[in-house]
Amino acid sequence: KAGVTQTPRYLIKTRGQQVTLSCSPISGHRSVSWYQQTPGQGLQFLFEYFSETQRNKGNFPGRFSGRQFSNSRSEMNVSTLELGDSALYLCASRRNSGANVLTFGAGSRLTVL
Amino acid sequence: AQKITQTQPGMFVQEKEAVTLDCTYDTSDPSYGLFWYKQPSSGEMIFLIYQGSYDQQNATEGRYSLNFQKARKSANLVISASQLGDSAMYFCAMRESGETSYDKVIFGPGTSLSVIP
């Protein structure tokens, strides 16, 4: 079956712009989590959605937001981009919030100039 | 607050030898889960192995085994017969209770493993 699909894979933005990243989970998976990965901070939990509802949120400013659609696809948005937002954004899905294994996508690498 | 510690930023191992990657965790939850993921240079996170806090036996998956010592709060990954393709970042992760009633998965800082031919 198809894995977790993230688009776009690479993108370059300038400070002050906004960006939207997309994640399509494995078919049948209803939970989608987002992580930010940077060399300095490692993998940081952003938020998790289940059945279109945000279930958990990490310690990020309000510029980071997300949503989930009825087909379980999820988007995350970062507004007013800063240089420090340059990172690999990873999406992961699991069947439900109590399921154990997260299956990750290949990531979206964002560069902010 | 729960957290995960991986004290080895980088490790080297000779091909075909075994290597142990350390992970300690801190949680007050009686029920939790521990994972190991591998991240090659391509960036994708690959699930390796899972251990539940109530599991009586250490988890094994092929060449991977998890040395779970609950009282010491450690969950070390053992890779037997290292291969060149094992060169990657390795992350220890834990399923913990979030601020809501739903759990979330958090990751340690990672260990970079290099396999030498």
JSON list of C-alpha atoms in Angstrom, two decimals:
[
{"chain": "A", "resi": 1, "resn": "LYS", "atom": "CA", "xyz": [0.00, 0.00, 0.00]},
{"chain": "A", "resi": 2, "resn": "ALA", "atom": "CA", "xyz": [1.12, 3.58, -0.54]},
{"chain": "A", "resi": 3, "resn": "GLY", "atom": "CA", "xyz": [3.14, 5.19, 2.21]},
{"chain": "A", "resi": 4, "resn": "VAL", "atom": "CA", "xyz": [2.92, 8.65, 3.69]},
{"chain": "A", "resi": 5, "resn": "THR", "atom": "CA", "xyz": [3.22, 11.29, 0.98]},
{"chain": "A", "resi": 6, "resn": "GLN", "atom": "CA", "xyz": [4.50, 14.76, 1.64]},
{"chain": "A", "resi": 7, "resn": "THR", "atom": "CA", "xyz": [4.50, 17.63, -0.82]},
{"chain": "A", "resi": 8, "resn": "PRO", "atom": "CA", "xyz": [6.41, 19.60, -1.79]},
{"chain": "A", "resi": 9, "resn": "ARG", "atom": "CA", "xyz": [9.70, 17.86, -1.08]},
{"chain": "A", "resi": 10, "resn": "TYR", "atom": "CA", "xyz": [11.79, 21.01, -1.34]},
{"chain": "A", "resi": 11, "resn": "LEU", "atom": "CA", "xyz": [10.92, 24.67, -1.28]},
{"chain": "A", "resi": 12, "resn": "ILE", "atom": "CA", "xyz": [12.61, 28.00, -0.84]},
{"chain": "A", "resi": 13, "resn": "LYS", "atom": "CA", "xyz": [10.87, 31.01, 0.66]},
{"chain": "A", "resi": 14, "resn": "THR", "atom": "CA", "xyz": [11.92, 34.43, 1.86]},
{"chain": "A", "resi": 15, "resn": "ARG", "atom": "CA", "xyz": [11.41, 35.96, 5.28]},
{"chain": "A", "resi": 16, "resn": "GLY", "atom": "CA", "xyz": [7.91, 37.22, 5.89]},
{"chain": "A", "resi": 17, "resn": "GLN", "atom": "CA", "xyz": [6.27, 34.86, 3.41]},
{"chain": "A", "resi": 18, "resn": "GLN", "atom": "CA", "xyz": [4.02, 32.01, 4.39]},
{"chain": "A", "resi": 19, "resn": "VAL", "atom": "CA", "xyz": [4.14, 28.35, 3.41]},
{"chain": "A", "resi": 20, "resn": "THR", "atom": "CA", "xyz": [1.72, 25.44, 3.32]},
{"chain": "A", "resi": 21, "resn": "LEU", "atom": "CA", "xyz": [2.91, 21.84, 3.46]},
{"chain": "A", "resi": 22, "resn": "SER", "atom": "CA", "xyz": [0.75, 18.84, 2.69]},
{"chain": "A", "resi": 23, "resn": "CYS", "atom": "CA", "xyz": [0.68, 15.32, 4.04]},
{"chain": "A", "resi": 24, "resn": "SER", "atom": "CA", "xyz": [-1.37, 12.36, 2.82]},
{"chain": "A", "resi": 25, "resn": "PRO", "atom": "CA", "xyz": [-1.35, 9.51, 5.37]},
{"chain": "A", "resi": 26, "resn": "ILE", "atom": "CA", "xyz": [-1.44, 5.80, 4.73]},
{"chain": "A", "resi": 27, "resn": "SER", "atom": "CA", "xyz": [-4.91, 4.68, 3.74]},
{"chain": "A", "resi": 28, "resn": "GLY", "atom": "CA", "xyz": [-6.88, 3.86, 6.87]},
{"chain": "A", "resi": 29, "resn": "HIS", "atom": "CA", "xyz": [-4.68, 5.93, 9.15]},
{"chain": "A", "resi": 30, "resn": "ARG", "atom": "CA", "xyz": [-6.64, 8.66, 10.85]},
{"chain": "A", "resi": 31, "resn": "SER", "atom": "CA", "xyz": [-3.91, 10.26, 12.93]},
{"chain": "A", "resi": 32, "resn": "VAL", "atom": "CA", "xyz": [-1.34, 12.64, 11.47]},
{"chain": "A", "resi": 33, "resn": "SER", "atom": "CA", "xyz": [1.56, 14.14, 13.42]},
{"chain": "A", "resi": 34, "resn": "TRP", "atom": "CA", "xyz": [3.96, 16.86, 12.34]},
{"chain": "A", "resi": 35, "resn": "TYR", "atom": "CA", "xyz": [7.56, 17.31, 13.46]},
{"chain": "A", "resi": 36, "resn": "GLN", "atom": "CA", "xyz": [10.19, 19.93, 12.80]},
{"chain": "A", "resi": 37, "resn": "GLN", "atom": "CA", "xyz": [13.76, 18.72, 12.50]},
{"chain": "A", "resi": 38, "resn": "THR", "atom": "CA", "xyz": [16.73, 21.09, 12.71]},
{"chain": "A", "resi": 39, "resn": "PRO", "atom": "CA", "xyz": [20.41, 20.39, 13.45]},
{"chain": "A", "resi": 40, "resn": "GLY", "atom": "CA", "xyz": [20.28, 22.41, 16.64]},
{"chain": "A", "resi": 41, "resn": "GLN", "atom": "CA", "xyz": [16.96, 21.34, 18.13]},
{"chain": "A", "resi": 42, "resn": "GLY", "atom": "CA", "xyz": [16.55, 17.84, 16.74]},
{"chain": "A", "resi": 43, "resn": "LEU", "atom": "CA", "xyz": [13.06, 16.47, 16.20]},
{"chain": "A", "resi": 44, "resn": "GLN", "atom": "CA", "xyz": [10.44, 18.68, 17.79]},
{"chain": "A", "resi": 45, "resn": "PHE", "atom": "CA", "xyz": [6.77, 17.73, 18.01]},
{"chain": "A", "resi": 46, "resn": "LEU", "atom": "CA", "xyz": [4.51, 20.30, 16.37]},
{"chain": "A", "resi": 47, "resn": "PHE", "atom": "CA", "xyz": [0.99, 18.88, 16.59]},
{"chain": "A", "resi": 48, "resn": "GLU", "atom": "CA", "xyz": [-1.15, 15.84, 16.00]},
{"chain": "A", "resi": 49, "resn": "TYR", "atom": "CA", "xyz": [-4.54, 15.61, 14.35]},
{"chain": "A", "resi": 50, "resn": "PHE", "atom": "CA", "xyz": [-7.08, 12.84, 14.56]},
{"chain": "A", "resi": 51, "resn": "SER", "atom": "CA", "xyz": [-10.44, 12.90, 12.79]},
{"chain": "A", "resi": 52, "resn": "GLU", "atom": "CA", "xyz": [-10.02, 16.58, 11.90]},
{"chain": "A", "resi": 53, "resn": "THR", "atom": "CA", "xyz": [-9.35, 17.57, 15.52]},
{"chain": "A", "resi": 54, "resn": "GLN", "atom": "CA", "xyz": [-6.06, 18.70, 16.99]},
{"chain": "A", "resi": 55, "resn": "ARG", "atom": "CA", "xyz": [-5.25, 16.28, 19.80]},
{"chain": "A", "resi": 56, "resn": "ASN", "atom": "CA", "xyz": [-1.88, 17.53, 20.95]},
{"chain": "A", "resi": 57, "resn": "LYS", "atom": "CA", "xyz": [0.27, 20.56, 20.35]},
{"chain": "A", "resi": 58, "resn": "GLY", "atom": "CA", "xyz": [3.96, 21.17, 20.88]},
{"chain": "A", "resi": 59, "resn": "ASN", "atom": "CA", "xyz": [5.63, 24.31, 22.11]},
{"chain": "A", "resi": 60, "resn": "PHE", "atom": "CA", "xyz": [5.65, 26.40, 18.95]},
{"chain": "A", "resi": 61, "resn": "PRO", "atom": "CA", "xyz": [4.41, 29.94, 18.32]},
{"chain": "A", "resi": 62, "resn": "GLY", "atom": "CA", "xyz": [1.02, 30.60, 16.84]},
{"chain": "A", "resi": 63, "resn": "ARG", "atom": "CA", "xyz": [2.61, 31.17, 13.42]},
{"chain": "A", "resi": 64, "resn": "PHE", "atom": "CA", "xyz": [2.58, 27.39, 13.11]},
{"chain": "A", "resi": 65, "resn": "SER", "atom": "CA", "xyz": [-0.85, 25.98, 12.45]},
{"chain": "A", "resi": 66, "resn": "GLY", "atom": "CA", "xyz": [-2.38, 22.91, 10.95]},
{"chain": "A", "resi": 67, "resn": "ARG", "atom": "CA", "xyz": [-5.58, 21.26, 9.93]},
{"chain": "A", "resi": 68, "resn": "GLN", "atom": "CA", "xyz": [-6.88, 17.91, 8.87]},
{"chain": "A", "resi": 69, "resn": "PHE", "atom": "CA", "xyz": [-9.50, 17.17, 6.28]},
{"chain": "A", "resi": 70, "resn": "SER", "atom": "CA", "xyz": [-12.24, 14.55, 6.27]},
{"chain": "A", "resi": 71, "resn": "ASN", "atom": "CA", "xyz": [-10.09, 12.25, 4.10]},
{"chain": "A", "resi": 72, "resn": "SER", "atom": "CA", "xyz": [-7.36, 12.45, 6.82]},
{"chain": "A", "resi": 73, "resn": "ARG", "atom": "CA", "xyz": [-5.02, 14.50, 4.64]},
{"chain": "A", "resi": 74, "resn": "SER", "atom": "CA", "xyz": [-3.34, 17.20, 6.67]},
{"chain": "A", "resi": 75, "resn": "GLU", "atom": "CA", "xyz": [-1.75, 20.54, 5.96]},
{"chain": "A", "resi": 76, "resn": "MET", "atom": "CA", "xyz": [0.49, 22.67, 8.09]},
{"chain": "A", "resi": 77, "resn": "ASN", "atom": "CA", "xyz": [0.99, 26.36, 7.59]},
{"chain": "A", "resi": 78, "resn": "VAL", "atom": "CA", "xyz": [3.75, 28.64, 8.76]},
{"chain": "A", "resi": 79, "resn": "SER", "atom": "CA", "xyz": [3.08, 32.37, 8.46]},
{"chain": "A", "resi": 80, "resn": "THR", "atom": "CA", "xyz": [5.53, 35.26, 8.58]},
{"chain": "A", "resi": 81, "resn": "LEU", "atom": "CA", "xyz": [8.50, 32.99, 7.96]},
{"chain": "A", "resi": 82, "resn": "GLU", "atom": "CA", "xyz": [11.73, 33.53, 9.87]},
{"chain": "A", "resi": 83, "resn": "LEU", "atom": "CA", "xyz": [15.22, 32.31, 9.05]},
{"chain": "A", "resi": 84, "resn": "GLY", "atom": "CA", "xyz": [14.99, 29.89, 11.97]},
{"chain": "A", "resi": 85, "resn": "ASP", "atom": "CA", "xyz": [12.05, 28.12, 10.36]},
{"chain": "A", "resi": 86, "resn": "SER", "atom": "CA", "xyz": [14.43, 26.53, 7.88]},
{"chain": "A", "resi": 87, "resn": "ALA", "atom": "CA", "xyz": [14.09, 22.84, 8.64]},
{"chain": "A", "resi": 88, "resn": "LEU", "atom": "CA", "xyz": [12.98, 19.44, 7.52]},
{"chain": "A", "resi": 89, "resn": "TYR", "atom": "CA", "xyz": [9.27, 19.07, 8.28]},
{"chain": "A", "resi": 90, "resn": "LEU", "atom": "CA", "xyz": [8.26, 15.48, 8.79]},
{"chain": "A", "resi": 91, "resn": "CYS", "atom": "CA", "xyz": [4.77, 14.13, 8.77]},
{"chain": "A", "resi": 92, "resn": "ALA", "atom": "CA", "xyz": [3.85, 10.77, 10.30]},
{"chain": "A", "resi": 93, "resn": "SER", "atom": "CA", "xyz": [0.65, 8.80, 10.38]},
{"chain": "A", "resi": 94, "resn": "ARG", "atom": "CA", "xyz": [-0.74, 6.04, 12.55]},
{"chain": "A", "resi": 95, "resn": "ARG", "atom": "CA", "xyz": [-4.03, 4.21, 12.59]},
{"chain": "A", "resi": 96, "resn": "ASN", "atom": "CA", "xyz": [-5.32, 5.99, 15.69]},
{"chain": "A", "resi": 97, "resn": "SER", "atom": "CA", "xyz": [-3.98, 8.02, 18.58]},
{"chain": "A", "resi": 98, "resn": "GLY", "atom": "CA", "xyz": [-3.36, 4.91, 20.65]},
{"chain": "A", "resi": 99, "resn": "ALA", "atom": "CA", "xyz": [-1.52, 3.00, 17.95]},
{"chain": "A", "resi": 100, "resn": "ASN", "atom": "CA", "xyz": [2.13, 2.51, 18.54]},
{"chain": "A", "resi": 101, "resn": "VAL", "atom": "CA", "xyz": [4.07, 2.86, 15.35]},
{"chain": "A", "resi": 102, "resn": "LEU", "atom": "CA", "xyz": [4.42, 6.14, 13.48]},
{"chain": "A", "resi": 103, "resn": "THR", "atom": "CA", "xyz": [5.06, 5.80, 9.76]},
{"chain": "A", "resi": 104, "resn": "PHE", "atom": "CA", "xyz": [6.90, 8.78, 8.37]},
{"chain": "A", "resi": 105, "resn": "GLY", "atom": "CA", "xyz": [6.92, 10.49, 5.04]},
{"chain": "A", "resi": 106, "resn": "ALA", "atom": "CA", "xyz": [10.09, 11.61, 3.27]},
{"chain": "A", "resi": 107, "resn": "GLY", "atom": "CA", "xyz": [9.73, 15.15, 4.59]},
{"chain": "A", "resi": 108, "resn": "SER", "atom": "CA", "xyz": [9.50, 18.64, 3.18]},
{"chain": "A", "resi": 109, "resn": "ARG", "atom": "CA", "xyz": [12.74, 20.58, 3.32]},
{"chain": "A", "resi": 110, "resn": "LEU", "atom": "CA", "xyz": [12.07, 24.29, 3.75]},
{"chain": "A", "resi": 111, "resn": "THR", "atom": "CA", "xyz": [14.76, 26.90, 3.26]},
{"chain": "A", "resi": 112, "resn": "VAL", "atom": "CA", "xyz": [14.01, 30.46, 4.32]},
{"chain": "A", "resi": 113, "resn": "LEU", "atom": "CA", "xyz": [16.26, 33.15, 2.82]},
{"chain": "B", "resi": 1, "resn": "ALA", "atom": "CA", "xyz": [8.25, 16.52, 32.03]},
{"chain": "B", "resi": 2, "resn": "GLN", "atom": "CA", "xyz": [9.15, 13.40, 30.14]},
{"chain": "B", "resi": 3, "resn": "LYS", "atom": "CA", "xyz": [12.36, 13.39, 28.18]},
{"chain": "B", "resi": 4, "resn": "ILE", "atom": "CA", "xyz": [14.79, 11.10, 26.38]},
{"chain": "B", "resi": 5, "resn": "THR", "atom": "CA", "xyz": [18.57, 11.12, 26.61]},
{"chain": "B", "resi": 6, "resn": "GLN", "atom": "CA", "xyz": [21.00, 9.71, 24.09]},
{"chain": "B", "resi": 7, "resn": "THR", "atom": "CA", "xyz": [24.49, 10.37, 25.40]},
{"chain": "B", "resi": 8, "resn": "GLN", "atom": "CA", "xyz": [26.44, 9.25, 22.33]},
{"chain": "B", "resi": 9, "resn": "PRO", "atom": "CA", "xyz": [26.39, 11.92, 19.63]},
{"chain": "B", "resi": 10, "resn": "GLY", "atom": "CA", "xyz": [28.51, 9.76, 17.34]},
{"chain": "B", "resi": 11, "resn": "MET", "atom": "CA", "xyz": [29.61, 6.14, 17.22]},
{"chain": "B", "resi": 12, "resn": "PHE", "atom": "CA", "xyz": [31.90, 4.08, 15.01]},
{"chain": "B", "resi": 13, "resn": "VAL", "atom": "CA", "xyz": [31.70, 0.33, 14.54]},
{"chain": "B", "resi": 14, "resn": "GLN", "atom": "CA", "xyz": [33.60, -2.12, 12.41]},
{"chain": "B", "resi": 15, "resn": "GLU", "atom": "CA", "xyz": [31.58, -3.93, 9.78]},
{"chain": "B", "resi": 16, "resn": "LYS", "atom": "CA", "xyz": [30.19, -7.29, 11.03]},
{"chain": "B", "resi": 17, "resn": "GLU", "atom": "CA", "xyz": [30.62, -6.32, 14.68]},
{"chain": "B", "resi": 18, "resn": "ALA", "atom": "CA", "xyz": [27.81, -5.62, 17.15]},
{"chain": "B", "resi": 19, "resn": "VAL", "atom": "CA", "xyz": [27.10, -2.14, 18.51]},
{"chain": "B", "resi": 20, "resn": "THR", "atom": "CA", "xyz": [24.95, -0.80, 21.35]},
{"chain": "B", "resi": 21, "resn": "LEU", "atom": "CA", "xyz": [23.29, 2.60, 21.17]},
{"chain": "B", "resi": 22, "resn": "ASP", "atom": "CA", "xyz": [22.27, 4.01, 24.53]},
{"chain": "B", "resi": 23, "resn": "CYS", "atom": "CA", "xyz": [18.92, 5.52, 25.45]},
{"chain": "B", "resi": 24, "resn": "THR", "atom": "CA", "xyz": [17.59, 6.55, 28.83]},
{"chain": "B", "resi": 25, "resn": "TYR", "atom": "CA", "xyz": [14.19, 8.05, 29.44]},
{"chain": "B", "resi": 26, "resn": "ASP", "atom": "CA", "xyz": [12.28, 9.79, 32.13]},
{"chain": "B", "resi": 27, "resn": "THR", "atom": "CA", "xyz": [8.57, 9.35, 32.69]},
{"chain": "B", "resi": 28, "resn": "SER", "atom": "CA", "xyz": [6.13, 9.03, 35.55]},
{"chain": "B", "resi": 29, "resn": "ASP", "atom": "CA", "xyz": [3.54, 7.24, 33.44]},
{"chain": "B", "resi": 30, "resn": "PRO", "atom": "CA", "xyz": [3.16, 3.54, 34.26]},
{"chain": "B", "resi": 31, "resn": "SER", "atom": "CA", "xyz": [2.18, 2.81, 30.67]},
{"chain": "B", "resi": 32, "resn": "TYR", "atom": "CA", "xyz": [4.47, 3.95, 27.89]},
{"chain": "B", "resi": 33, "resn": "GLY", "atom": "CA", "xyz": [6.15, 2.71, 24.76]},
{"chain": "B", "resi": 34, "resn": "LEU", "atom": "CA", "xyz": [9.67, 2.99, 23.48]},
{"chain": "B", "resi": 35, "resn": "PHE", "atom": "CA", "xyz": [10.80, 3.01, 19.86]},
{"chain": "B", "resi": 36, "resn": "TRP", "atom": "CA", "xyz": [13.91, 3.18, 17.78]},
{"chain": "B", "resi": 37, "resn": "TYR", "atom": "CA", "xyz": [13.98, 4.84, 14.39]},
{"chain": "B", "resi": 38, "resn": "LYS", "atom": "CA", "xyz": [16.73, 5.05, 11.79]},
{"chain": "B", "resi": 39, "resn": "GLN", "atom": "CA", "xyz": [17.25, 8.08, 9.59]},
{"chain": "B", "resi": 40, "resn": "PRO", "atom": "CA", "xyz": [19.61, 7.63, 6.64]},
{"chain": "B", "resi": 41, "resn": "SER", "atom": "CA", "xyz": [21.05, 10.62, 4.84]},
{"chain": "B", "resi": 42, "resn": "SER", "atom": "CA", "xyz": [17.98, 10.63, 2.58]},
{"chain": "B", "resi": 43, "resn": "GLY", "atom": "CA", "xyz": [16.00, 11.97, 5.54]},
{"chain": "B", "resi": 44, "resn": "GLU", "atom": "CA", "xyz": [13.15, 9.48, 5.86]},
{"chain": "B", "resi": 45, "resn": "MET", "atom": "CA", "xyz": [12.55, 8.03, 9.32]},
{"chain": "B", "resi": 46, "resn": "ILE", "atom": "CA", "xyz": [12.42, 4.24, 9.35]},
{"chain": "B", "resi": 47, "resn": "PHE", "atom": "CA", "xyz": [10.82, 2.34, 12.24]},
{"chain": "B", "resi": 48, "resn": "LEU", "atom": "CA", "xyz": [13.07, -0.37, 13.66]},
{"chain": "B", "resi": 49, "resn": "ILE", "atom": "CA", "xyz": [11.68, -1.78, 16.89]},
{"chain": "B", "resi": 50, "resn": "TYR", "atom": "CA", "xyz": [9.11, -1.20, 19.65]},
{"chain": "B", "resi": 51, "resn": "GLN", "atom": "CA", "xyz": [8.99, -2.10, 23.36]},
{"chain": "B", "resi": 52, "resn": "GLY", "atom": "CA", "xyz": [5.95, -1.65, 25.57]},
{"chain": "B", "resi": 53, "resn": "SER", "atom": "CA", "xyz": [6.45, -0.86, 29.23]},
{"chain": "B", "resi": 54, "resn": "TYR", "atom": "CA", "xyz": [4.53, -3.96, 30.27]},
{"chain": "B", "resi": 55, "resn": "ASP", "atom": "CA", "xyz": [6.24, -6.31, 27.83]},
{"chain": "B", "resi": 56, "resn": "GLN", "atom": "CA", "xyz": [7.99, -9.06, 29.74]},
{"chain": "B", "resi": 57, "resn": "GLN", "atom": "CA", "xyz": [10.55, -9.89, 27.08]},
{"chain": "B", "resi": 58, "resn": "ASN", "atom": "CA", "xyz": [12.97, -7.70, 25.21]},
{"chain": "B", "resi": 59, "resn": "ALA", "atom": "CA", "xyz": [11.86, -6.91, 21.68]},
{"chain": "B", "resi": 60, "resn": "THR", "atom": "CA", "xyz": [13.80, -8.29, 18.73]},
{"chain": "B", "resi": 61, "resn": "GLU", "atom": "CA", "xyz": [13.47, -7.61, 15.01]},
{"chain": "B", "resi": 62, "resn": "GLY", "atom": "CA", "xyz": [16.02, -9.39, 12.87]},
{"chain": "B", "resi": 63, "resn": "ARG", "atom": "CA", "xyz": [19.45, -7.91, 13.63]},
{"chain": "B", "resi": 64, "resn": "TYR", "atom": "CA", "xyz": [17.91, -5.38, 16.03]},
{"chain": "B", "resi": 65, "resn": "SER", "atom": "CA", "xyz": [17.19, -6.04, 19.66]},
{"chain": "B", "resi": 66, "resn": "LEU", "atom": "CA", "xyz": [16.14, -3.71, 22.44]},
{"chain": "B", "resi": 67, "resn": "ASN", "atom": "CA", "xyz": [17.78, -4.14, 25.82]},
{"chain": "B", "resi": 68, "resn": "PHE", "atom": "CA", "xyz": [15.00, -2.92, 28.10]},
{"chain": "B", "resi": 69, "resn": "GLN", "atom": "CA", "xyz": [15.88, -2.30, 31.73]},
{"chain": "B", "resi": 70, "resn": "LYS", "atom": "CA", "xyz": [12.78, -0.82, 33.27]},
{"chain": "B", "resi": 71, "resn": "ALA", "atom": "CA", "xyz": [14.16, -0.09, 36.73]},
{"chain": "B", "resi": 72, "resn": "ARG", "atom": "CA", "xyz": [17.08, 1.81, 35.21]},
{"chain": "B", "resi": 73, "resn": "LYS", "atom": "CA", "xyz": [14.79, 3.47, 32.64]},
{"chain": "B", "resi": 74, "resn": "SER", "atom": "CA", "xyz": [17.01, 2.46, 29.78]},
{"chain": "B", "resi": 75, "resn": "ALA", "atom": "CA", "xyz": [16.17, 1.09, 26.36]},
{"chain": "B", "resi": 76, "resn": "ASN", "atom": "CA", "xyz": [19.38, 0.45, 24.49]},
{"chain": "B", "resi": 77, "resn": "LEU", "atom": "CA", "xyz": [19.38, -0.66, 20.86]},
{"chain": "B", "resi": 78, "resn": "VAL", "atom": "CA", "xyz": [21.70, -3.49, 19.92]},
{"chain": "B", "resi": 79, "resn": "ILE", "atom": "CA", "xyz": [22.58, -3.99, 16.27]},
{"chain": "B", "resi": 80, "resn": "SER", "atom": "CA", "xyz": [24.27, -7.29, 15.55]},
{"chain": "B", "resi": 81, "resn": "ALA", "atom": "CA", "xyz": [26.56, -7.95, 12.58]},
{"chain": "B", "resi": 82, "resn": "SER", "atom": "CA", "xyz": [26.74, -4.32, 11.45]},
{"chain": "B", "resi": 83, "resn": "GLN", "atom": "CA", "xyz": [26.48, -3.60, 7.75]},
{"chain": "B", "resi": 84, "resn": "LEU", "atom": "CA", "xyz": [27.62, -0.57, 5.76]},
{"chain": "B", "resi": 85, "resn": "GLY", "atom": "CA", "xyz": [23.97, 0.29, 5.17]},
{"chain": "B", "resi": 86, "resn": "ASP", "atom": "CA", "xyz": [23.50, 0.72, 8.92]},
{"chain": "B", "resi": 87, "resn": "SER", "atom": "CA", "xyz": [25.35, 4.03, 8.76]},
{"chain": "B", "resi": 88, "resn": "ALA", "atom": "CA", "xyz": [22.69, 6.56, 9.74]},
{"chain": "B", "resi": 89, "resn": "MET", "atom": "CA", "xyz": [21.23, 8.62, 12.58]},
{"chain": "B", "resi": 90, "resn": "TYR", "atom": "CA", "xyz": [19.38, 6.58, 15.18]},
{"chain": "B", "resi": 91, "resn": "PHE", "atom": "CA", "xyz": [16.65, 8.06, 17.32]},
{"chain": "B", "resi": 92, "resn": "CYS", "atom": "CA", "xyz": [15.15, 6.71, 20.50]},
{"chain": "B", "resi": 93, "resn": "ALA", "atom": "CA", "xyz": [11.54, 7.76, 20.97]},
{"chain": "B", "resi": 94, "resn": "MET", "atom": "CA", "xyz": [8.86, 7.41, 23.60]},
{"chain": "B", "resi": 95, "resn": "ARG", "atom": "CA", "xyz": [5.10, 7.45, 23.53]},
{"chain": "B", "resi": 96, "resn": "GLU", "atom": "CA", "xyz": [4.05, 9.66, 26.40]},
{"chain": "B", "resi": 97, "resn": "SER", "atom": "CA", "xyz": [0.90, 11.28, 27.70]},
{"chain": "B", "resi": 98, "resn": "GLY", "atom": "CA", "xyz": [0.31, 14.65, 26.16]},
{"chain": "B", "resi": 99, "resn": "GLU", "atom": "CA", "xyz": [-1.18, 17.68, 27.82]},
{"chain": "B", "resi": 100, "resn": "THR", "atom": "CA", "xyz": [-4.52, 16.35, 26.66]},
{"chain": "B", "resi": 101, "resn": "SER", "atom": "CA", "xyz": [-5.68, 12.84, 27.41]},
{"chain": "B", "resi": 102, "resn": "TYR", "atom": "CA", "xyz": [-4.11, 11.66, 24.18]},
{"chain": "B", "resi": 103, "resn": "ASP", "atom": "CA", "xyz": [-0.56, 10.44, 23.89]},
{"chain": "B", "resi": 104, "resn": "LYS", "atom": "CA", "xyz": [2.17, 11.73, 21.63]},
{"chain": "B", "resi": 105, "resn": "VAL", "atom": "CA", "xyz": [5.58, 10.50, 20.55]},
{"chain": "B", "resi": 106, "resn": "ILE", "atom": "CA", "xyz": [8.73, 12.46, 21.42]},
{"chain": "B", "resi": 107, "resn": "PHE", "atom": "CA", "xyz": [12.27, 11.85, 20.21]},
{"chain": "B", "resi": 108, "resn": "GLY", "atom": "CA", "xyz": [15.73, 11.92, 21.68]},
{"chain": "B", "resi": 109, "resn": "PRO", "atom": "CA", "xyz": [18.60, 13.93, 20.13]},
{"chain": "B", "resi": 110, "resn": "GLY", "atom": "CA", "xyz": [19.89, 10.98, 18.14]},
{"chain": "B", "resi": 111, "resn": "THR", "atom": "CA", "xyz": [23.17, 9.08, 17.69]},
{"chain": "B", "resi": 112, "resn": "SER", "atom": "CA", "xyz": [25.12, 9.13, 14.45]},
{"chain": "B", "resi": 113, "resn": "LEU", "atom": "CA", "xyz": [26.42, 5.65, 13.64]},
{"chain": "B", "resi": 114, "resn": "SER", "atom": "CA", "xyz": [29.19, 5.11, 11.12]},
{"chain": "B", "resi": 115, "resn": "VAL", "atom": "CA", "xyz": [30.06, 1.59, 9.99]},
{"chain": "B", "resi": 116, "resn": "ILE", "atom": "CA", "xyz": [33.67, 1.19, 8.90]},
{"chain": "B", "resi": 117, "resn": "PRO", "atom": "CA", "xyz": [34.54, -1.39, 6.25]}
]
